[in-house]
């Protein structure tokens, strides 16, 4: 079975969040199941730097509209996964994040940049493909590859089937009507059954509408997005396509996220040497200028600072949470308002609250290990990876009951299966109550150990998910 996995980011080279993590790990798990999977991704400078010998294998041309002719290059990742890099320097050789310019605003030509990625995916999956390798299925991920199923449906001859995996409904890839022509799509593609979404062209809707099957990254999120309340305008469409939609819970990279071998940690530990975890807290407190206290719980956050992640709720609850007493450490970047507000809290409560603005892989690992309690009060969360890391690191999470958080965290009230703390409505009070319960449990070492051990024993590998994807590929 030949699968083209199309993505706009891939860890460890180019990652802004969970999508990059998934693209960096799921393909290897699929290969383990005997699937011939190749990953299609733009040739960003960070990738070309790592694969300077990536050799040219094709020049897909006459792609339509204003789309240029890129060079397709091939490389092999260290885990053995073949990578197909779409090289077109004017589009992808830009500094920083794949989506944003230096001022933090979307690049104005993102429709062309990711239209080209989608179009090359379709080129590979159609009879235009001049290579010996042609995929049976094009597996798309999020809006950046959402046009591939549309292109496939318009290309002549027998084409690959398409699967669209939705990692986040909030990013819809909206562009104006004129981009239809620039992307080389026919007028017939416009309209309510096509790519049009409230007067805009939506890459996301295009994918959801045209893919042969749709998955999202947790069973609960798959149900939530079919409602008007949580469907972000796509609820009707997703209900309509409900028989084609399923939820497959993500795994994590259990080699990279393993407290027994994690090289970023001050002190490694395991479920049998759990007492060694504490050295990580002491080291982080020293590193970030927090008071060296062992008698108060340390609350940890690693997150994009956006509305989705509910960190405004924690901000509101922070003065009271600090009085539990507790310490708070935050690593994140995103909305300027939230960055500013968190900076102010850290300033006011110096020694008790430390905030680092930025993207820092090493610090993310250290926080997972050093914190006693991990906090993830997301308003919505398609899957969420950090709560799975924290379970594995013996750092019980406090989460809101939504999406993948609801599918991975069981409240401590369940004495047999509890591995964290879950709260309902997205309010600061709800969060604070859960934090109070967590802090109380933390002060009861015997009870806490049990919670930690249950979390650490959870199987977060890609094994189960990979089997589900293989079944779905076969069905297609
Ligand atoms: P999302 O993809 O919505 O941001 P996930 O929980 O699925 O949420 O994945 C986030 C990923 O990005 C995790 O691997 C997390 O560790 C990482 N991450 C998020 N923010 C930062 C940051 N500021 N520094 C380092 N890693 C981060
Ligand atoms: C998105 C979601 C996150 C999910 C990740 C990987 O970024 O916000 O919940 O874990 O994709 O699927």
Coordinates of C-alpha atoms and ligand atoms in Angstrom, one line a residue:
X1 CA 0.0 0.0 0.0
X2 CA 1.5 3.3 -1.1
X3 CA 0.6 6.4 0.9
X4 CA 1.6 10.0 0.3
X5 CA 1.4 11.9 3.7
X6 CA 1.2 15.6 2.8
X7 CA 2.0 18.1 5.6
X8 CA 3.1 21.7 6.0
X9 CA 5.4 20.9 9.0
X10 CA 7.5 18.0 10.3
X11 CA 9.3 17.6 13.5
X12 CA 12.1 17.9 14.5
X13 CA 13.0 20.2 11.7
X14 CA 9.9 22.5 11.2
X15 CA 7.3 22.5 14.0
X16 CA 4.9 25.0 15.4
X17 CA 2.7 22.6 17.3
X18 CA 1.1 19.2 17.3
X19 CA 0.8 18.8 13.5
X20 CA 4.6 18.8 13.2
X21 CA 4.9 16.3 15.9
X22 CA 2.4 13.9 14.3
X23 CA 4.0 14.3 10.9
X24 CA 7.4 13.5 12.4
X25 CA 6.2 10.3 14.1
X26 CA 3.1 8.7 12.6
X27 CA 4.8 7.8 9.2
X28 CA 7.5 5.7 10.9
X29 CA 4.8 3.8 12.8
X30 CA 2.9 3.2 9.5
X31 CA 6.1 1.9 7.9
X32 CA 6.4 -0.5 10.8
X33 CA 3.0 -1.8 9.7
X34 CA 4.3 -2.5 6.2
X35 CA 2.9 0.7 4.6
X36 CA 5.0 2.4 1.9
X37 CA 4.6 6.0 3.2
X38 CA 6.4 9.0 1.9
X39 CA 6.0 12.5 3.4
X40 CA 5.5 15.5 1.1
X41 CA 6.5 18.8 2.7
X42 CA 7.7 22.2 1.4
X43 CA 11.5 22.5 1.2
X44 CA 12.0 25.1 4.0
X45 CA 15.6 26.3 4.6
X46 CA 15.7 24.2 7.9
X47 CA 14.9 21.0 5.9
X48 CA 17.3 21.7 3.0
X49 CA 20.1 22.4 5.6
X50 CA 19.6 19.0 7.1
X51 CA 19.3 17.3 3.7
X52 CA 21.8 19.1 1.5
X53 CA 22.0 16.1 -0.8
X54 CA 18.2 15.9 -1.5
X55 CA 18.3 14.9 -5.1
X56 CA 16.0 16.3 -7.8
X57 CA 13.5 13.7 -9.0
X58 CA 10.9 15.7 -11.0
X59 CA 9.7 19.2 -12.1
X60 CA 5.9 19.1 -12.0
X61 CA 4.9 21.7 -14.6
X62 CA 1.7 23.3 -16.0
X63 CA 0.0 23.2 -12.7
X64 CA -2.5 25.8 -13.7
X65 CA -3.4 29.3 -12.6
X66 CA -0.4 31.3 -11.3
X67 CA 1.2 28.2 -9.8
X68 CA 4.9 28.0 -10.6
X69 CA 7.0 24.9 -11.5
X70 CA 8.8 23.6 -8.4
X71 CA 11.6 21.1 -8.1
X72 CA 10.6 17.9 -6.3
X73 CA 13.5 16.5 -4.3
X74 CA 13.9 13.3 -2.4
X75 CA 15.7 12.6 0.9
X76 CA 15.4 10.0 3.6
X77 CA 14.8 10.9 7.3
X78 CA 17.0 9.3 9.9
X79 CA 14.2 6.9 10.8
X80 CA 14.1 5.7 7.2
X81 CA 11.0 7.5 6.0
X82 CA 11.4 8.9 2.5
X83 CA 10.7 12.7 2.3
X84 CA 9.6 14.4 -0.9
X85 CA 10.5 18.1 -0.7
X86 CA 8.7 20.7 -2.8
X87 CA 11.4 23.2 -3.6
X88 CA 10.5 26.6 -4.8
X89 CA 12.7 29.2 -3.2
X90 CA 10.6 32.3 -3.8
X91 CA 7.8 30.6 -1.7
X92 CA 9.5 28.6 1.0
X93 CA 13.0 30.2 1.5
X94 CA 11.8 32.6 4.1
X95 CA 12.9 33.2 7.7
X96 CA 11.0 31.9 10.8
X97 CA 7.7 30.2 11.1
X98 CA 6.2 28.5 8.0
X99 CA 3.0 30.6 8.0
X100 CA 3.9 34.1 9.4
X101 CA 6.1 36.9 8.3
X102 CA 8.5 38.8 10.7
X103 CA 5.6 41.0 12.1
X104 CA 3.6 37.9 13.1
X105 CA 1.1 38.3 10.2
X106 CA 0.3 35.6 7.7
X107 CA 2.3 35.8 4.5
X108 CA 0.1 37.4 1.8
X109 CA 0.7 34.6 -0.7
X110 CA -0.1 31.7 1.6
X111 CA -2.8 30.6 -0.7
X112 CA -0.2 30.1 -3.4
X113 CA 2.4 28.7 -1.1
X114 CA 0.1 26.0 0.2
X115 CA -1.9 25.8 -3.0
X116 CA 1.3 24.6 -4.6
X117 CA 1.9 22.0 -1.9
X118 CA -1.7 20.7 -2.4
X119 CA -1.3 20.8 -6.2
X120 CA 1.9 18.8 -6.1
X121 CA 0.3 16.2 -3.8
X122 CA -2.5 15.9 -6.5
X123 CA 0.2 15.7 -9.2
X124 CA 1.8 12.8 -7.4
X125 CA -1.6 11.1 -7.0
X126 CA -2.7 11.5 -10.6
X127 CA -1.7 10.3 -14.0
X128 CA 0.4 13.4 -14.5
X129 CA 3.0 11.8 -12.2
X130 CA 6.0 10.8 -14.2
X131 CA 7.8 8.9 -11.4
X132 CA 7.9 5.1 -10.9
X133 CA 6.2 5.6 -7.5
X134 CA 2.5 6.7 -7.4
X135 CA 0.5 6.7 -4.2
X136 CA -2.8 4.8 -3.8
X137 CA -4.0 7.3 -1.2
X138 CA -3.1 11.0 -0.6
X139 CA -3.3 11.6 3.1
X140 CA -3.9 15.3 3.7
X141 CA -3.4 17.2 7.0
X142 CA -5.2 20.4 7.8
X143 CA -6.1 23.3 5.6
X144 CA -2.6 23.7 4.1
X145 CA -3.2 20.5 2.1
X146 CA -7.0 20.8 1.8
X147 CA -7.0 21.6 -1.9
X148 CA -5.4 18.3 -2.9
X149 CA -8.7 16.3 -2.8
X150 CA -10.3 19.1 -5.0
X151 CA -7.5 19.0 -7.6
X152 CA -7.6 15.2 -7.6
X153 CA -11.3 15.3 -8.4
X154 CA -10.7 17.6 -11.4
X155 CA -7.7 15.8 -12.9
X156 CA -8.4 13.4 -15.8
X157 CA -7.9 9.7 -15.5
X158 CA -7.8 7.4 -12.5
X159 CA -6.5 9.2 -9.4
X160 CA -5.5 8.3 -5.9
X161 CA -8.1 8.3 -3.2
X162 CA -7.9 11.0 -0.5
X163 CA -8.0 11.0 3.3
X164 CA -8.2 14.3 5.1
X165 CA -7.1 14.5 8.7
X166 CA -8.4 17.4 10.6
X167 CA -6.1 18.6 13.4
X168 CA -7.8 21.9 14.1
X169 CA -11.1 23.3 12.9
X170 CA -10.1 26.8 13.9
X171 CA -7.6 27.2 11.1
X172 CA -9.8 27.3 8.0
X173 CA -7.5 28.7 5.3
X174 CA -9.7 31.5 4.1
X175 CA -8.9 33.6 1.0
X176 CA -10.8 35.8 -1.4
X177 CA -12.7 34.8 -4.5
X178 CA -9.9 35.9 -6.8
X179 CA -7.6 33.2 -5.5
X180 CA -9.8 30.6 -7.3
X181 CA -8.4 31.6 -10.6
X182 CA -4.8 32.1 -9.2
X183 CA -4.9 28.5 -7.9
X184 CA -6.1 27.2 -11.3
X185 CA -9.4 25.9 -10.0
X186 CA -12.4 25.9 -12.4
X187 CA -15.4 28.2 -11.8
X188 CA -17.4 25.1 -11.1
X189 CA -15.4 24.6 -7.9
X190 CA -17.0 27.7 -6.4
X191 CA -20.3 27.2 -4.6
X192 CA -21.8 25.7 -1.5
X193 CA -20.9 22.1 -2.6
X194 CA -17.4 23.2 -3.5
X195 CA -14.7 25.3 -1.9
X196 CA -16.9 28.4 -1.1
X197 CA -17.4 29.2 2.6
X198 CA -19.5 32.4 3.4
X199 CA -18.1 34.2 0.4
X200 CA -14.5 33.1 0.9
X201 CA -12.5 30.2 -0.6
X202 CA -11.7 27.9 2.3
X203 CA -9.0 25.3 1.9
X204 CA -10.3 23.5 5.0
X205 CA -13.8 23.2 3.7
X206 CA -12.5 22.1 0.3
X207 CA -10.7 19.2 2.0
X208 CA -13.7 18.2 4.2
X209 CA -16.1 18.4 1.2
X210 CA -14.0 16.5 -1.3
X211 CA -11.9 13.9 0.6
X212 CA -13.0 10.3 0.3
X213 CA -12.7 10.0 4.1
X214 CA -12.1 12.3 7.0
X215 CA -10.5 11.7 10.3
X216 CA -9.8 13.9 13.3
X217 CA -7.4 13.3 16.1
X218 CA -9.7 12.1 18.9
X219 CA -13.1 10.4 19.1
X220 CA -14.6 13.1 21.4
X221 CA -13.5 15.9 19.0
X222 CA -15.1 13.9 16.1
X223 CA -18.4 14.1 17.9
X224 CA -18.1 17.8 19.1
X225 CA -17.3 19.2 15.6
X226 CA -20.6 17.8 14.3
X227 CA -22.6 20.1 16.5
X228 CA -23.5 23.7 15.6
X229 CA -22.0 24.9 18.9
X230 CA -18.6 23.5 18.3
X231 CA -18.5 23.1 14.5
X232 CA -17.1 26.6 13.8
X233 CA -19.5 27.0 10.9
X234 CA -18.7 23.6 9.5
X235 CA -21.0 21.6 11.8
X236 CA -23.6 21.1 9.1
X237 CA -21.1 19.9 6.5
X238 CA -19.5 17.6 9.0
X239 CA -22.8 16.1 10.0
X240 CA -23.6 15.6 6.3
X241 CA -20.3 13.7 5.9
X242 CA -20.7 12.0 9.3
X243 CA -20.6 8.5 7.8
X244 CA -17.1 9.3 6.4
X245 CA -15.8 10.9 9.6
X246 CA -14.0 9.1 12.4
X247 CA -11.8 10.0 15.4
X248 CA -8.4 8.3 15.8
X249 CA -6.5 9.4 18.9
X250 CA -2.9 10.5 18.4
X251 CA 0.0 8.9 19.9
X252 CA 3.3 10.5 21.0
X253 CA 6.9 9.9 20.2
X254 CA 7.7 7.6 23.2
X255 CA 11.4 7.7 22.4
X256 CA 11.8 11.5 22.5
X257 CA 9.3 11.8 25.4
X258 CA 10.7 9.3 27.9
X259 CA 11.8 10.5 31.4
X260 CA 14.2 7.6 31.7
X261 CA 16.3 8.7 28.8
X262 CA 15.4 12.4 28.1
X263 CA 18.7 14.2 27.5
X264 CA 17.2 17.6 28.2
X265 CA 16.5 16.7 31.8
X266 CA 18.6 17.6 34.8
X267 CA 17.9 14.2 36.2
X268 CA 16.3 11.2 34.4
X269 CA 13.8 9.0 36.3
X270 CA 11.3 6.3 35.8
X271 CA 8.3 4.8 37.6
X272 CA 10.7 2.7 39.7
X273 CA 12.9 5.7 40.5
X274 CA 10.2 8.3 40.9
X275 CA 11.9 10.0 43.8
X276 CA 14.6 11.2 41.3
X277 CA 12.0 13.5 39.7
X278 CA 12.3 16.1 42.4
X279 CA 15.8 17.1 41.4
X280 CA 14.3 18.5 38.2
X281 CA 12.0 20.8 40.2
X282 CA 14.9 22.1 42.2
X283 CA 17.0 22.7 39.1
X284 CA 14.2 24.5 37.2
X285 CA 13.4 26.7 40.2
X286 CA 17.0 27.7 40.3
X287 CA 17.1 28.2 36.5
X288 CA 14.0 30.4 36.4
X289 CA 14.5 32.3 39.7
X290 CA 11.7 30.7 41.6
X291 CA 12.0 30.3 45.4
X292 CA 13.6 26.9 46.1
X293 CA 10.6 25.4 47.9
X294 CA 9.8 21.7 48.0
X295 CA 6.7 22.2 50.1
X296 CA 4.5 23.8 47.4
X297 CA 3.3 22.3 44.2
X298 CA 4.8 23.6 40.9
X299 CA 2.1 24.1 38.2
X300 CA 3.5 23.8 34.7
X301 CA 2.3 25.2 31.3
X302 CA 3.7 24.7 27.8
X303 CA 1.4 26.1 25.2
X304 CA 0.6 28.3 22.3
X305 CA -0.9 31.4 23.8
X306 CA -4.2 31.6 22.0
X307 CA -7.9 31.7 22.9
X308 CA -8.1 27.9 22.2
X309 CA -5.7 27.0 25.1
X310 CA -7.7 28.9 27.8
X311 CA -4.7 30.4 29.4
X312 CA -6.7 33.6 30.0
X313 CA -8.7 31.4 32.5
X314 CA -5.5 30.5 34.3
X315 CA -4.5 34.1 34.2
X316 CA -7.7 35.0 35.9
X317 CA -7.3 32.2 38.5
X318 CA -3.6 32.9 39.0
X319 CA -3.7 35.2 42.0
X320 CA -5.8 32.7 43.9
X321 CA -3.9 29.7 42.6
X322 CA -0.6 31.2 43.9
X323 CA -2.3 31.5 47.3
X324 CA -3.0 27.8 47.5
X325 CA 0.1 28.2 47.8
X326 CA 1.6 27.1 44.5
X327 CA 4.2 28.2 42.0
X328 CA 3.5 28.6 38.3
X329 CA 5.8 28.2 35.4
X330 CA 4.7 29.1 31.9
X331 CA 6.4 28.6 28.5
X332 CA 4.5 29.9 25.5
X333 CA 4.2 32.3 22.6
X334 CA 1.3 33.7 20.6
X335 CA -1.1 36.5 21.2
X336 CA 0.7 39.7 22.2
X337 CA -2.0 40.5 24.8
X338 CA -1.6 37.2 26.6
X339 CA 2.2 37.4 26.4
X340 CA 2.0 40.9 27.9
X341 CA -0.5 39.9 30.6
X342 CA 1.5 36.8 31.7
X343 CA 4.7 38.9 31.7
X344 CA 2.9 41.3 34.2
X345 CA 1.9 38.4 36.5
X346 CA 5.4 37.1 36.6
X347 CA 6.7 40.6 37.4
X348 CA 4.2 41.1 40.2
X349 CA 4.8 37.6 41.7
X350 CA 8.5 37.3 41.2
X351 CA 9.9 34.2 42.8
X352 CA 6.5 32.5 42.6
X353 CA 5.7 32.7 39.0
X354 CA 8.1 32.5 36.0
X355 CA 7.1 33.2 32.4
X356 CA 9.2 32.5 29.3
X357 CA 7.9 33.8 26.0
X358 CA 9.2 31.9 23.1
X359 CA 9.5 28.4 21.6
X360 CA 12.0 26.3 23.5
X361 CA 12.1 22.5 23.0
X362 CA 14.6 21.9 25.9
X363 CA 12.6 24.0 28.4
X364 CA 9.4 22.3 27.3
X365 CA 10.9 18.9 28.4
X366 CA 12.3 20.3 31.6
X367 CA 8.9 21.8 32.6
X368 CA 7.1 18.4 31.9
X369 CA 9.6 16.8 34.3
X370 CA 9.9 19.5 36.9
X371 CA 6.3 20.4 37.4
X372 CA 4.1 18.6 39.9
X373 CA 0.9 19.4 38.1
X374 CA 0.5 20.2 34.4
X375 CA -2.3 22.7 33.5
X376 CA -4.2 22.6 30.2
X377 CA -7.5 24.4 30.5
X378 CA -8.3 24.4 26.7
X379 CA -11.6 25.7 25.5
X380 CA -11.4 23.1 22.7
X381 CA -8.6 20.6 22.1
X382 CA -8.7 18.3 19.0
X383 CA -6.2 15.9 20.7
X384 CA -3.5 17.7 22.7
X385 CA -0.1 16.1 23.1
X386 CA 1.2 17.9 26.2
X387 CA -1.2 16.2 28.6
X388 CA 0.1 12.8 27.2
X389 CA 3.7 13.9 27.8
X390 CA 2.8 15.0 31.3
X391 CA 1.1 11.7 32.1
X392 CA 4.2 9.9 31.0
X393 CA 6.4 12.2 33.1
X394 CA 4.5 11.5 36.3
X395 CA 3.1 15.1 36.2
X396 CA -0.7 14.6 36.6
X397 CA -2.6 17.1 34.4
X398 CA -5.5 19.4 35.2
X399 CA -7.6 19.6 32.0
X400 CA -10.9 20.8 30.8
X401 CA -13.3 18.0 29.7
X402 CA -13.0 18.6 25.9
X403 CA -11.8 16.7 22.8
X404 CA -8.7 14.6 23.2
X405 CA -8.2 15.8 26.8
X406 CA -11.5 14.0 27.7
X407 CA -10.2 10.9 25.9
X408 CA -6.9 10.7 27.7
X409 CA -7.4 12.1 31.2
X410 CA -9.5 10.4 33.8
X411 CA -10.5 12.4 36.9
X412 CA -9.0 11.3 40.2
X413 CA -12.5 10.8 41.6
X414 CA -12.4 7.5 39.8
X415 CA -10.2 5.7 42.3
X416 CA -9.4 2.8 39.9
X417 CA -8.5 4.7 36.7
X418 CA -8.0 8.3 37.7
X419 CA -4.8 9.9 36.4
X420 CA -5.5 13.6 36.6
X421 CA -8.1 16.3 37.3
X422 CA -10.9 17.2 34.9
X423 CA -13.3 20.2 35.0
X424 CA -16.3 21.1 33.0
X425 CA -17.3 24.7 32.1
X426 CA -14.6 27.0 30.8
X427 CA -14.5 29.4 33.8
X428 CA -11.7 30.5 36.1
X429 CA -13.7 29.2 39.1
X430 CA -14.0 25.8 37.5
X431 CA -10.3 25.7 36.8
X432 CA -9.5 27.0 40.3
X433 CA -11.6 24.3 42.0
X434 CA -9.8 21.6 40.0
X435 CA -6.4 23.1 40.9
X436 CA -7.5 23.1 44.6
X437 CA -8.4 19.4 44.3
X438 CA -5.0 18.7 42.6
X439 CA -3.0 20.6 45.3
X440 CA -4.9 18.8 48.1
X441 CA -4.1 15.4 46.5
X442 CA -0.5 16.4 46.0
X443 CA -0.2 17.0 49.8
X444 CA -1.2 13.3 50.2
X445 CA 1.9 11.5 48.9
X446 CA 0.5 8.0 48.9
X447 CA -2.5 9.1 46.9
X448 CA -0.3 11.2 44.6
X449 CA 2.0 8.3 43.8
X450 CA -0.9 6.2 42.7
X451 CA -2.1 8.9 40.3
X452 CA 1.4 9.4 38.9
X453 CA 1.9 5.6 38.4
X454 CA -1.4 5.2 36.6
X455 CA -0.5 8.0 34.2
X456 CA 3.0 6.7 33.6
X457 CA 1.6 3.3 32.8
X458 CA -0.8 4.6 30.1
X459 CA 0.1 3.4 26.6
X460 CA 0.6 6.6 24.5
X461 CA 2.5 4.9 21.7
X462 CA 1.4 5.2 18.0
X463 CA 0.7 1.5 17.9
X464 CA -3.1 1.6 18.2
X465 CA -3.5 4.6 16.0
X466 CA -1.3 3.2 13.2
X467 CA -3.4 0.1 13.1
X468 CA -6.6 2.2 12.7
X469 CA -5.1 4.2 9.9
X470 CA -4.0 1.0 8.1
X471 CA -7.6 -0.3 8.4
X472 CA -8.9 2.9 7.0
X473 CA -6.4 2.9 4.1
X474 CA -7.5 -0.6 3.3
X475 CA -11.2 0.3 3.4
X476 CA -10.5 3.2 0.9
Ligands
LIG1 P1 -1.2 22.4 19.5 O1 -0.8 21.7 18.3 O2 -2.6 22.8 19.4 O3 -0.4 23.6 19.7 P2 -0.5 20.1 21.0 O4 -0.6 19.8 22.5 O5 -1.1 19.0 20.1 O6 -1.1 21.5 20.7 O7 1.0 20.2 20.6 C1 1.8 21.2 20.9 C2 3.3 20.8 20.7 O8 4.1 22.0 20.6 C3 3.8 20.0 21.8 O9 4.8 19.1 21.3 C4 4.4 21.1 22.7 O10 5.5 20.6 23.5 C5 4.9 22.0 21.7 N1 5.0 23.4 22.1 C6 4.0 24.3 22.2 N2 4.4 25.5 22.6 C7 5.7 25.4 22.8 C8 6.8 26.3 23.2 N3 6.5 27.6 23.5 N4 8.0 25.8 23.3 C9 8.3 24.5 23.0 N5 7.4 23.6 22.6 C10 6.1 24.1 22.5
LIG2 C1 -3.7 20.6 16.5 C2 -4.5 20.6 17.8 C3 -4.0 19.7 18.9 C4 -3.5 18.3 18.3 C5 -2.5 18.6 17.2 C6 -2.0 17.3 16.5 O1 -2.7 21.5 16.6 O2 -4.7 21.9 18.3 O3 -5.0 19.4 19.8 O4 -2.9 17.5 19.3 O5 -3.1 19.3 16.1 O6 -3.0 16.5 16.0

